[in-house]
Coordinates of C-alpha atoms and ligand atoms in Angstrom, one line a residue:
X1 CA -44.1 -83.8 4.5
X2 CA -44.1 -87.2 5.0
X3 CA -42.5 -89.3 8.2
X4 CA -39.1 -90.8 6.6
X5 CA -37.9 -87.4 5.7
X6 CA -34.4 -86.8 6.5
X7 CA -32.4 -84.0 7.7
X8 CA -30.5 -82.6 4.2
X9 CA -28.0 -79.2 5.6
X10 CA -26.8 -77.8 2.7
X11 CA -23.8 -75.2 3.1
X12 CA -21.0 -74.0 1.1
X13 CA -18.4 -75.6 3.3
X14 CA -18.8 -79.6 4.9
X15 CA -17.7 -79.3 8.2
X16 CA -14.5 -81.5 6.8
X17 CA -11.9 -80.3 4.6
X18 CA -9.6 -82.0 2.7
X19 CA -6.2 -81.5 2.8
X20 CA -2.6 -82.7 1.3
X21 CA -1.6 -84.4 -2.1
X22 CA -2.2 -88.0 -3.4
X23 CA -0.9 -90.6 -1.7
X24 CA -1.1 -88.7 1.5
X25 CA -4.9 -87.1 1.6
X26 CA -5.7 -85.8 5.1
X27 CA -9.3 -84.6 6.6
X28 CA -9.4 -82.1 9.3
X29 CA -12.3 -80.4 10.8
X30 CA -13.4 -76.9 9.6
X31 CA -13.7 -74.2 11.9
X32 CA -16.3 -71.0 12.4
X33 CA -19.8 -70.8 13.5
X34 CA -22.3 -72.5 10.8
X35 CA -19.9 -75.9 11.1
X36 CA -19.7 -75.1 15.3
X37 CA -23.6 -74.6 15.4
X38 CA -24.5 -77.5 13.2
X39 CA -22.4 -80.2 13.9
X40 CA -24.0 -81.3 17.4
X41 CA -27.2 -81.4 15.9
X42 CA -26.5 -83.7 13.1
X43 CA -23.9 -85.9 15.4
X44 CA -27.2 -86.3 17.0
X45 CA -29.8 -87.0 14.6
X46 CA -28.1 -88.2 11.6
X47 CA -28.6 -87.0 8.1
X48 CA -26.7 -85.4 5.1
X49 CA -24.2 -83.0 4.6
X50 CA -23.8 -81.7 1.3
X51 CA -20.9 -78.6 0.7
X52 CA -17.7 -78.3 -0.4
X53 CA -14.6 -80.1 0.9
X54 CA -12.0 -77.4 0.7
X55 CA -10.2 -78.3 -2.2
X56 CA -10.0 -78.2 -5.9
X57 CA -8.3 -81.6 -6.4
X58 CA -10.3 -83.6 -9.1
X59 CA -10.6 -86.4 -7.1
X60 CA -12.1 -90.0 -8.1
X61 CA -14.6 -92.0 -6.4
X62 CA -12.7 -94.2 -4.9
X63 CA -10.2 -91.8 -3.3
X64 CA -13.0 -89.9 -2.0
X65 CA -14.5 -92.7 -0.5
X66 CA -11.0 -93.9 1.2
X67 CA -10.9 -89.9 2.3
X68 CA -13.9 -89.0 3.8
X69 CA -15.4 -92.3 4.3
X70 CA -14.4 -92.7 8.0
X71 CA -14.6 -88.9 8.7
X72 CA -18.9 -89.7 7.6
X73 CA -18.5 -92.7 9.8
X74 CA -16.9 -90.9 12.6
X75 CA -19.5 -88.3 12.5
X76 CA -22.6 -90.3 12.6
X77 CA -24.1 -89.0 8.7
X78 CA -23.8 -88.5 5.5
X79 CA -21.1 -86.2 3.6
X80 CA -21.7 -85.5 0.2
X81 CA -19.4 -83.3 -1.7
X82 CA -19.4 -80.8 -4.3
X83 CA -16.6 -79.7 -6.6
X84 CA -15.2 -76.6 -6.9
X85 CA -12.9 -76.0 -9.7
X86 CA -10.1 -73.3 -9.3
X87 CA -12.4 -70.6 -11.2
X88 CA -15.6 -71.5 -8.8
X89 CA -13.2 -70.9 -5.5
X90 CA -11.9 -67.2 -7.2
X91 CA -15.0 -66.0 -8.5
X92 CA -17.8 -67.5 -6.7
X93 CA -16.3 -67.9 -3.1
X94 CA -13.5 -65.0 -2.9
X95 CA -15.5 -62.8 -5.4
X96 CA -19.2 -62.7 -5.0
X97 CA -18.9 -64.6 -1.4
X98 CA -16.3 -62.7 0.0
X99 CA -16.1 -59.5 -1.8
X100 CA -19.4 -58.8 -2.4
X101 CA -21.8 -60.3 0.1
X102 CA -19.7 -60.7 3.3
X103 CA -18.6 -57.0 3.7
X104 CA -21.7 -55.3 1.8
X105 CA -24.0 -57.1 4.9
X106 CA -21.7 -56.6 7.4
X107 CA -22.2 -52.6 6.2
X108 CA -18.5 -52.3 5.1
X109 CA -19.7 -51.6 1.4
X110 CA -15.9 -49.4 0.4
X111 CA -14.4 -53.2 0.7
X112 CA -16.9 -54.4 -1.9
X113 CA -16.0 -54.8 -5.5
X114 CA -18.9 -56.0 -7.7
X115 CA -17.6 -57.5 -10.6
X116 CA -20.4 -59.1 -12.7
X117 CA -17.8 -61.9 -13.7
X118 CA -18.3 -62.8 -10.2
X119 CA -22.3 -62.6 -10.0
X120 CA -22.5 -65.4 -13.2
X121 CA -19.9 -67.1 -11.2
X122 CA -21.9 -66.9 -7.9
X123 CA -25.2 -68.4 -9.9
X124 CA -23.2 -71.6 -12.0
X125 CA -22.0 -72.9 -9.2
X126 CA -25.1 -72.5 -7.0
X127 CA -27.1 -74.7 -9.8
X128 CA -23.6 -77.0 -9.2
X129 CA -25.1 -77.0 -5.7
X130 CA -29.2 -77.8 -6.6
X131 CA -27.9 -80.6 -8.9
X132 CA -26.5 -82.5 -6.2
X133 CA -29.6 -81.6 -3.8
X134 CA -32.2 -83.4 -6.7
X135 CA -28.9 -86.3 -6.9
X136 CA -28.9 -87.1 -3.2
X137 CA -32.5 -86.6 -1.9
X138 CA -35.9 -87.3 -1.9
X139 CA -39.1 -85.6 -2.0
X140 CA -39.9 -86.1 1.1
X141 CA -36.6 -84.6 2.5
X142 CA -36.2 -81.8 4.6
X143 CA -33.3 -79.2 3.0
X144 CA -32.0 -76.9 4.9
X145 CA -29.4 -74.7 3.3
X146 CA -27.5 -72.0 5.1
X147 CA -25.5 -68.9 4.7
X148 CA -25.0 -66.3 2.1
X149 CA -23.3 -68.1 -0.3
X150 CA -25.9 -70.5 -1.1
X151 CA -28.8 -67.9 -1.6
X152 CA -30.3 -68.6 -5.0
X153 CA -30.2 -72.5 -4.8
X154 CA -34.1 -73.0 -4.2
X155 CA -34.7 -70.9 -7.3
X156 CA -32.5 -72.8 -9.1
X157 CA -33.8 -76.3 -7.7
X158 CA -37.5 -74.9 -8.7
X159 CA -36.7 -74.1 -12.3
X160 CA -34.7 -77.5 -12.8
X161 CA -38.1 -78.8 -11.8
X162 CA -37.4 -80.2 -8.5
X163 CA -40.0 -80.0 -6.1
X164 CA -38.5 -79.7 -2.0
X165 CA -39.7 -78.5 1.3
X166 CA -36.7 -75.8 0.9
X167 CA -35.9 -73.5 4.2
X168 CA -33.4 -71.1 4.6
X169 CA -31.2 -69.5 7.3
X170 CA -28.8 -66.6 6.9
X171 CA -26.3 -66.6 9.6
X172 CA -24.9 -62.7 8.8
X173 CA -26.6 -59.8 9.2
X174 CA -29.2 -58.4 6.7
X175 CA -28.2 -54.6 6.0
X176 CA -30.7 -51.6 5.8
X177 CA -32.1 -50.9 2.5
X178 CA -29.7 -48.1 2.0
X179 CA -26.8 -50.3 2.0
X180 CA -28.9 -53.5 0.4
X181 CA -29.6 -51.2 -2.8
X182 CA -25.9 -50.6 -3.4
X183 CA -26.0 -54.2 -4.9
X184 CA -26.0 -54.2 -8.6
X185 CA -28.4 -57.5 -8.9
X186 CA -30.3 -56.2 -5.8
X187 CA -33.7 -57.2 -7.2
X188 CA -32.7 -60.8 -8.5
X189 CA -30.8 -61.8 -5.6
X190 CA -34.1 -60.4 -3.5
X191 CA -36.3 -62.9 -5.4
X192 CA -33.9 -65.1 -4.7
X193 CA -35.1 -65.2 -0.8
X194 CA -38.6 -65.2 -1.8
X195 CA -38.3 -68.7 -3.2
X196 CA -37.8 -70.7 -0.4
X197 CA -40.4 -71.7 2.1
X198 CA -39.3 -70.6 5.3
X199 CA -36.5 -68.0 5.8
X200 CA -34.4 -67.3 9.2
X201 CA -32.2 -64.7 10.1
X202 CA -30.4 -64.2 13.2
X203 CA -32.1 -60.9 15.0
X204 CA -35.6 -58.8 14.8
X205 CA -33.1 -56.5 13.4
X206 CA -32.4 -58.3 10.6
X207 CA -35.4 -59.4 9.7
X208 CA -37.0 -56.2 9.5
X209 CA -34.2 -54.7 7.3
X210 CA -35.1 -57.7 5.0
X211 CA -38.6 -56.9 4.7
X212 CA -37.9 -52.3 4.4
X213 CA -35.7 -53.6 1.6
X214 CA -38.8 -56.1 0.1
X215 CA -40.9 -52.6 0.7
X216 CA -38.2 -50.8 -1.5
X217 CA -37.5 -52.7 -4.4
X218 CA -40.8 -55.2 -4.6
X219 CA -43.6 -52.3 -3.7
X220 CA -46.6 -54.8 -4.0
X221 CA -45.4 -57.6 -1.5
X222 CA -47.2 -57.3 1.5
X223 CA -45.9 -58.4 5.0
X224 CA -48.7 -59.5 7.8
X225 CA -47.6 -60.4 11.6
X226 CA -45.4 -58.9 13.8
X227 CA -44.2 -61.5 16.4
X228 CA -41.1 -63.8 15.8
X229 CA -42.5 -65.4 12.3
X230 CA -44.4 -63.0 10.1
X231 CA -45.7 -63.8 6.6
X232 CA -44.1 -62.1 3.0
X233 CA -46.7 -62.1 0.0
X234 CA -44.9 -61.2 -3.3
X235 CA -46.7 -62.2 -6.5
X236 CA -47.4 -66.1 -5.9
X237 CA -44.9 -66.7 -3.1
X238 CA -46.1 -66.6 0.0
X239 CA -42.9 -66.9 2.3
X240 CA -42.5 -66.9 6.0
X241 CA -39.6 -64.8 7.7
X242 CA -38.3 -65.5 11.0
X243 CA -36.0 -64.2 14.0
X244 CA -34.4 -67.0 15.1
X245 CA -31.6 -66.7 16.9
X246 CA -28.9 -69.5 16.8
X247 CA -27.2 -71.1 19.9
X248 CA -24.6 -73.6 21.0
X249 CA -24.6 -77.0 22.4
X250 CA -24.4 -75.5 26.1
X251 CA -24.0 -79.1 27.5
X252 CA -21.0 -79.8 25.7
X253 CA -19.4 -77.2 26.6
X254 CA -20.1 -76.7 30.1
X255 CA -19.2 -80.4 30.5
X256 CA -16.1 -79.7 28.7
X257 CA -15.6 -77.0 30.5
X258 CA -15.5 -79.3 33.6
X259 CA -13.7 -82.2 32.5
X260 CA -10.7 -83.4 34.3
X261 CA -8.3 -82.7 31.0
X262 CA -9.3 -79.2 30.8
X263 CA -8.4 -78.4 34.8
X264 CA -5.4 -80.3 34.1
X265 CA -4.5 -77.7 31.3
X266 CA -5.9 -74.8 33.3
X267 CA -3.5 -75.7 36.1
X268 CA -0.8 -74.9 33.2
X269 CA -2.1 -71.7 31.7
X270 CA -2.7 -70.4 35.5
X271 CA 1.0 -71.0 36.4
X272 CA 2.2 -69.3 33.2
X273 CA -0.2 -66.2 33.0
X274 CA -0.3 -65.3 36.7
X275 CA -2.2 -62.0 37.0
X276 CA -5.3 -61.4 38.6
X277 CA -7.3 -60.6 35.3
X278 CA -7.1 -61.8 32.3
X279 CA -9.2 -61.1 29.4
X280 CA -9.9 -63.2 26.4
X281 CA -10.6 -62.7 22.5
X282 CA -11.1 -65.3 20.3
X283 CA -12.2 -65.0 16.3
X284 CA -11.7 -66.0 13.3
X285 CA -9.4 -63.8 11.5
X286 CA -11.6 -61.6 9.7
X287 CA -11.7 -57.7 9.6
X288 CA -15.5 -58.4 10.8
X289 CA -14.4 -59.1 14.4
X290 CA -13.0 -55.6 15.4
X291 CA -9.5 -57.2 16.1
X292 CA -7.3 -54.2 15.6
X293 CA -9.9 -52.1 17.7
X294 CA -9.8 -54.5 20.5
X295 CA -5.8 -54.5 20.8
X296 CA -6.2 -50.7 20.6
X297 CA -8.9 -50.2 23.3
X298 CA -6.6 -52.4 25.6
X299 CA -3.7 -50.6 24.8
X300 CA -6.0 -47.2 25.9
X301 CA -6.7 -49.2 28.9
X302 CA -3.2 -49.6 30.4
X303 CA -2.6 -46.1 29.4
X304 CA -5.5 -44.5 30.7
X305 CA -5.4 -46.8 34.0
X306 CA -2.0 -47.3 35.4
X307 CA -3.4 -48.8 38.1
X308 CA -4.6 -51.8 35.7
X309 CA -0.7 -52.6 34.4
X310 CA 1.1 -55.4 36.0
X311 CA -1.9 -57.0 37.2
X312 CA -3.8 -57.5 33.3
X313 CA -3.1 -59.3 30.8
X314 CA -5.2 -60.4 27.2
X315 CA -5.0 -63.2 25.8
X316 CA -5.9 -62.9 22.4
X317 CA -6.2 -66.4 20.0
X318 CA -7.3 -66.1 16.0
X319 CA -8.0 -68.5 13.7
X320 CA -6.3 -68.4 10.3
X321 CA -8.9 -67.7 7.9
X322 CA -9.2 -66.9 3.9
X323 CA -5.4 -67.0 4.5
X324 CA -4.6 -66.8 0.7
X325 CA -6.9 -63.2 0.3
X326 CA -4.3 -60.5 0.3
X327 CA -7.2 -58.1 2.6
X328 CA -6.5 -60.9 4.9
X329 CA -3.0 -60.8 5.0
X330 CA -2.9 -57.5 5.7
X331 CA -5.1 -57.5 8.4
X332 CA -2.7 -60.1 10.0
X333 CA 0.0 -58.0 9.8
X334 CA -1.8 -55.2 11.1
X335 CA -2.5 -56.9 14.1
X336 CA 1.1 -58.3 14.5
X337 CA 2.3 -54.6 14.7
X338 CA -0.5 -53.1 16.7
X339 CA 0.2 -56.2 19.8
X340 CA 3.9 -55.8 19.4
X341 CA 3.5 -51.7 19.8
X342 CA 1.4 -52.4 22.7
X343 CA 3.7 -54.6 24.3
X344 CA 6.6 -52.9 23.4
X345 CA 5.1 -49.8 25.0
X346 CA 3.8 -50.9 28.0
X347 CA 5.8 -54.8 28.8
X348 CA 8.0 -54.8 32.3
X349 CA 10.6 -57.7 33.7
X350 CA 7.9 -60.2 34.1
X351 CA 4.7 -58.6 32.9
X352 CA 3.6 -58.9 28.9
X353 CA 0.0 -57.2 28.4
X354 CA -0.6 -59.2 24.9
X355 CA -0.5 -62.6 24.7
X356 CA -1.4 -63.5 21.1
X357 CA -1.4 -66.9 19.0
X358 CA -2.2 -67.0 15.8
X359 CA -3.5 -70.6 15.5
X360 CA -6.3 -72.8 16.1
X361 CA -6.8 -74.3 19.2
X362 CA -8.6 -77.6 20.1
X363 CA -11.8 -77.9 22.1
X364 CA -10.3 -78.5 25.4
X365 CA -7.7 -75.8 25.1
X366 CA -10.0 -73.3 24.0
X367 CA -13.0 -74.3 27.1
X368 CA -9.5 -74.0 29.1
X369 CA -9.0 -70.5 27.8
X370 CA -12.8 -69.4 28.3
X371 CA -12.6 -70.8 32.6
X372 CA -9.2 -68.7 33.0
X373 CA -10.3 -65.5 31.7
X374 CA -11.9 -63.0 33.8
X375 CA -13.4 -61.0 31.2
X376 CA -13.8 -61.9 27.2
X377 CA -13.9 -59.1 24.8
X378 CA -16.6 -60.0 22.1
X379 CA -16.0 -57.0 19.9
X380 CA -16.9 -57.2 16.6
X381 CA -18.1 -54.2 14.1
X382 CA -21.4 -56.3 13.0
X383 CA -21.7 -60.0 13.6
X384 CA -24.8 -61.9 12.4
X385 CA -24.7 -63.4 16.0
X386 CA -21.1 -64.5 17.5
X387 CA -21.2 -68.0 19.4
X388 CA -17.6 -66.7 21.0
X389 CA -20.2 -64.9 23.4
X390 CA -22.3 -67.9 24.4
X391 CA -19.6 -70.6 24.4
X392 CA -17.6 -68.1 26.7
X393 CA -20.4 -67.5 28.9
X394 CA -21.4 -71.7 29.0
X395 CA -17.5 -72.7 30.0
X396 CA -17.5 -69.9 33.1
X397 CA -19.1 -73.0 34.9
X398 CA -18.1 -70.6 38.6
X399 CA -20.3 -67.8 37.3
X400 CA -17.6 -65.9 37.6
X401 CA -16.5 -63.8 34.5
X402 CA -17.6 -60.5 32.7
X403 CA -18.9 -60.3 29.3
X404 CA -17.8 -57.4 27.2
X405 CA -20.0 -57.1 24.0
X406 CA -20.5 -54.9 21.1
X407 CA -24.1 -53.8 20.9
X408 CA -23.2 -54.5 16.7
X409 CA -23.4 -58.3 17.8
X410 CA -26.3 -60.5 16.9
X411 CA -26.1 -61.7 20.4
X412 CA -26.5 -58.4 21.7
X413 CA -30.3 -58.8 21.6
X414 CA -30.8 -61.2 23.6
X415 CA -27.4 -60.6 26.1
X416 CA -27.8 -57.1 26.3
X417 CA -29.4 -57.1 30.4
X418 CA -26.3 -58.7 32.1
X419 CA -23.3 -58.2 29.3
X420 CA -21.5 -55.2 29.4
X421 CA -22.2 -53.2 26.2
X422 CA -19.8 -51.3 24.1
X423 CA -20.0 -49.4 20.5
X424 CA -16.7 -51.5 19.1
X425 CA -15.5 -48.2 17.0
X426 CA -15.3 -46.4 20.6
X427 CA -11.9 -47.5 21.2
X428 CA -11.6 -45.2 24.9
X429 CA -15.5 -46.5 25.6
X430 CA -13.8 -50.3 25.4
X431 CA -11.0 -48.8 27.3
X432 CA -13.5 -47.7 30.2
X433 CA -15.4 -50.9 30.1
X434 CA -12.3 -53.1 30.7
X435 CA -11.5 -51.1 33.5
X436 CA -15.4 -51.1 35.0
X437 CA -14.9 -55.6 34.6
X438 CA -12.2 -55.4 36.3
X439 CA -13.7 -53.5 39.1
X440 CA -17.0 -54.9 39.2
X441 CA -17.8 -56.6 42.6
X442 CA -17.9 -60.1 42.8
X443 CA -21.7 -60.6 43.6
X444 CA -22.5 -58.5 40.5
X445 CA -20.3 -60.3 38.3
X446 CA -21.5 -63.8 39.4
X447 CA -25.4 -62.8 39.2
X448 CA -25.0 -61.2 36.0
X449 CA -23.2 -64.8 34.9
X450 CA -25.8 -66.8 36.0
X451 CA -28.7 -65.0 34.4
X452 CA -26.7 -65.3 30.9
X453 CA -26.1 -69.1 31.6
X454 CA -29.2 -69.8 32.2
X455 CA -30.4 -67.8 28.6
X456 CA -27.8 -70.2 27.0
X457 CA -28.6 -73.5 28.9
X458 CA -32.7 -72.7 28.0
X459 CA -32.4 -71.4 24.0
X460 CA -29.4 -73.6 23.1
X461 CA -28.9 -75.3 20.1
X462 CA -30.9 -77.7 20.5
X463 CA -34.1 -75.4 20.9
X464 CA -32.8 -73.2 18.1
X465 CA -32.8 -76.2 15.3
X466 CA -36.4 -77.6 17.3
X467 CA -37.8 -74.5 17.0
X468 CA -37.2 -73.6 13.2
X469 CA -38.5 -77.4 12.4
X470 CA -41.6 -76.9 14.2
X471 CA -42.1 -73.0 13.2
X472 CA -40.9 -74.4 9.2
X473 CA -42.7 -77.7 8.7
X474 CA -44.7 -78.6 12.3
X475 CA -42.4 -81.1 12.7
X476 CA -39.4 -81.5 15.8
X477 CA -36.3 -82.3 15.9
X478 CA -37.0 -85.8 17.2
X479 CA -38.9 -86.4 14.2
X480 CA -35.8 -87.0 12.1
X481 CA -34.3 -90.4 13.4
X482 CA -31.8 -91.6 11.7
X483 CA -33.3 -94.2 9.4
X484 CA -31.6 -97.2 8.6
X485 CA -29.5 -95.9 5.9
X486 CA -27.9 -97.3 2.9
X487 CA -23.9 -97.7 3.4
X488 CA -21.4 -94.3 2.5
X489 CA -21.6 -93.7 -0.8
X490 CA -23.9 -96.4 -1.7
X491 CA -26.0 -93.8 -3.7
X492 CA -23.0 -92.4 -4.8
X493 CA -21.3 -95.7 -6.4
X494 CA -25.0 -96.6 -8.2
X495 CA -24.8 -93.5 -10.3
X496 CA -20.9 -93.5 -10.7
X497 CA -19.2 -92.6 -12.8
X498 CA -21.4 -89.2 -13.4
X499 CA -21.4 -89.1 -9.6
X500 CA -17.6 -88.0 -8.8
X501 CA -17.4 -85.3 -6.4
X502 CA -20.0 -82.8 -8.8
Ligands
ADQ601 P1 -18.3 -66.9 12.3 O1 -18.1 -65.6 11.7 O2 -17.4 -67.9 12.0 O3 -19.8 -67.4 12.0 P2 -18.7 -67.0 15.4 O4 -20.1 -67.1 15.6 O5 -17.9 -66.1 16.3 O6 -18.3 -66.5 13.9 O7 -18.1 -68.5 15.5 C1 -16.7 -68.7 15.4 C2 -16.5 -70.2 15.9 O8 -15.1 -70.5 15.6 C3 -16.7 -70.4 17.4 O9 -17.4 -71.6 17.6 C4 -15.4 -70.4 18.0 O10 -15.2 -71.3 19.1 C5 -14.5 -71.0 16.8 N1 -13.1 -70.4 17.0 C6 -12.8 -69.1 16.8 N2 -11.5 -69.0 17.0 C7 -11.0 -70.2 17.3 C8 -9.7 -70.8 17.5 N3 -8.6 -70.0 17.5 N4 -9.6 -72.1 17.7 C9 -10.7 -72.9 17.7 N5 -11.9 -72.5 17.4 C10 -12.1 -71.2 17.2 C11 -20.9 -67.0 11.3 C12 -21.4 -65.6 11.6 C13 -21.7 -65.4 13.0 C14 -22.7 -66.5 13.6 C15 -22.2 -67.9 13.2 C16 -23.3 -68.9 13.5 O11 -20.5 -64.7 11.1 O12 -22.2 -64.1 13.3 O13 -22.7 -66.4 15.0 O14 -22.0 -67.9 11.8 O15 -24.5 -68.6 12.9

């Protein structure tokens, strides 16, 4: 790879969306973990985005520049879009995304329905996808494409006859082969893994699930190695497969964490919530994150220890997500009803247990959020990792503060010494380890702190992205400066009017 390469993330979504209707176009940030993870290290190093915007507007080339021009500028790189038509959004991202891929990894396989419509879907629009890669890059480019939705783009950059250094990291879980083989295009979408030079995932876990389900379906790839990189043989490819775990930008948050604006609002939320413990959840909205368990176990809590009501209280904030998928309607208003029957059982004059907001919250409110709790609940059923737990841990910048996490968590693996660990199905074990935070002695809660802190501080981020560099190509992170670059669009406006937004 030569020196000028540049840093190419390729993702489904740009962490930008665009929003409104002509004449009044708006760009807003997206939220969840790839964009969270990704964004410091491309604010830092410059590069390219290439994903979706969020909408399925035809837009022209000169709106798009007006839209996301100072968004790119802002940001300090490059945003490229792809288009999504109406169809692509249904079939490729609700269908094979969504209801295929999402809840089949995350080992909820009855909420999968495998329509082939959607797997031809899923395949055009990831050759959408490799034909902007070969538009805006260069041999000599680094492209790194994330997540689940993207899986068979190297493939189909290969057989376009593109030639790039191609990595891969999947930031979901990879299921056993027992749930893996339930997929109808098992083998293909296997292969698809196979053709990329470097492939991450989040755990040991995972990556050994990939490989048993290699084992299973391709019987004469071979795997050599067993420390964190190990080496797949299948036919021609020879592919390496990593556990590499991801991280946040522990700086920024702690330093948010102790900023003057967030003590300011802190002072606010401590006058308004005044009991001695309050516990936190924070997710996405998504049936993933053990939600509806979560309110249940706490619910348990104040039932099974009266001692605990008047003096507790959770806070519990969720990002709107998929909000137009019925599945995720319904889980809204499942949750609705099980914090209002908690409440409604349990509230006094002056005490409410549940304190829930339906919204997303900016940085500072939420680093706010993470310093006043006392305990977060980081429950999820599976989670490919769950930055929630490390961003949580980063902002308790007193060392004070219990971690309650499901042993289904990604981040389990490496938190597991100094977190308290809970099977999130268990609703009375969560119960019984809300009560143990509460009472946990001061000197154990702040040891066990620091020693997660200091995990976070050391294998942030920053390390995460370094090491897959140097594990994928040799090179590090500071190896990608940002190169005098061409202005926005530049490359864009050359090859207009073919160049739109596909
Ligand atoms: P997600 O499923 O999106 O990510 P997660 O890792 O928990 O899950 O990240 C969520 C992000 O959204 C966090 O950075 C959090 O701060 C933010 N967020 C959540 N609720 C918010 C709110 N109300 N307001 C503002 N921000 C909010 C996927 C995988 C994960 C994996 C990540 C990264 O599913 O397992 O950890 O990618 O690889």
């Amino acid at each position: 790879m030569g020196g000028k390469g540049r840093l190419v993330i390729v993702s489904n979504r740009l962490p930008v969306k665009i929003e409104g209707h002509p004449g009044k176009w708006k760009v807003t940030h997206s939220s969840g973990g790839l964009v969270s993870a990704l964004t410091p290290v491309l604010r830092d190093r410059g590069g390219i985005w290439i994903g979706w915007a969020g909408t399925t507007e035809v837009l022209d080339l000169k709106t798009l520049r007006e839209i996301l021009g100072p968004a790119s500028k802002q940001a300090g790189y490059r945003i490229y879009p792809v288009r999504l038509s109406r169809e692509d959004v249904d079939s490729f991202y609700h269908g094979f995304s969504n209801e295929v891929i999402w809840p089949l990894f995350h080992d909820l396989q009855t909420r999968c329905r495998f329509e082939p419509e959607y797997w031809k879907s899923y395949r055009k629009v990831n050759g959408d996808f490799a034909k902007a890669i070969k538009k805006h890059t260069r041999p000599e480019d680094y492209v790194w494409v994330h997540d689940y939705q993207m899986v068979p783009v190297a493939r189909l950059l290969r057989s376009s006859g593109v030639q790039r250094n191609c990595v891969f990291f999947l930031h979901i879980p990879f299921p056993p082969p027992d749930i893996f083989l339930k997929l109808p295009w098992r083998e293909e979408f296997l292969k698809d893994f196979l053709e990329y030079d470097f492939v991450g995932f989040q755990t040991m876990r995972d990556r050994r699930n990939f490989t048993d389900c290699l084992k299973a379906l391709l019987p004469d790839s071979r795997v050599t190695g067993r420390g964190p990189v190990a080496t797949v043989t299948a036919g021609e490819r020879r592919v390496r497969v990593a556990a590499m775990p991801i991280s946040i930008d522990y700086r920024s948050f702690r330093d948010t964490a102790k900023s003057a604006k967030v003590n300011r609002i802190l002072k606010e939320l401590k006058s308004q919530v005044p009991w001695e413990n309050i516990a936190i959840g924070v997710d996405r909205l998504d049936y993933t994150k053990g939600i509806p368990q979560r309110i249940r176990a706490f619910g348990e809590a104040c039932r099974s220890f009266p001692e605990l009501r008047g003096k507790i209280a959770l806070i519990q904030i969720v990002v709107p997500s998929r909000e137009d998928v019925p599945a995720y309607q319904e889980l809204r208003e499942e949750i609705e009803k099980l914090v209002s029957s908690v409440n409604g059982e349990f509230s006094t004059p002056g005490w409410i247990p549940i304190h829930y907001m339906h919204k997303s919250v900016s940085r500072e409110e939420l680093a706010a959020y993470y310093r006043l709790a006392d305990i977060a609940l980081v429950t999820p059923l599976k989670d490919g990792m769950n930055l929630v737990a490390k961003e949580y841990c980063a902002c308790q910048v007193d060392d004070n503060g219990v971690l309650i996490l499901s042993e289904f968590a990604g981040a389990a693996a490496q938190m597991h010494r100094s977190a308290i660990l809970v099977n999130s199905y268990d609703i009375q074990g969560m119960a019984d380890a809300i009560h143990e935070a509460v009472q946990m002695p001061l000197e154990k809660r702040k040891s066990r702190m620091r020693r997660l802190r200091a995990g976070i501080r050391r294998q942030n981020v920053f390390w995460w992205v370094d090491n897959y560099l140097r594990a994928s190509t040799g090179k590090a992170l500071v190896d990608f400066p940002e190169a005098s670059m061409a202005p926005l669009f530049h490359a864009l406006m050359k090859r207009a009017p073919e160049a739109s937004t596909k």
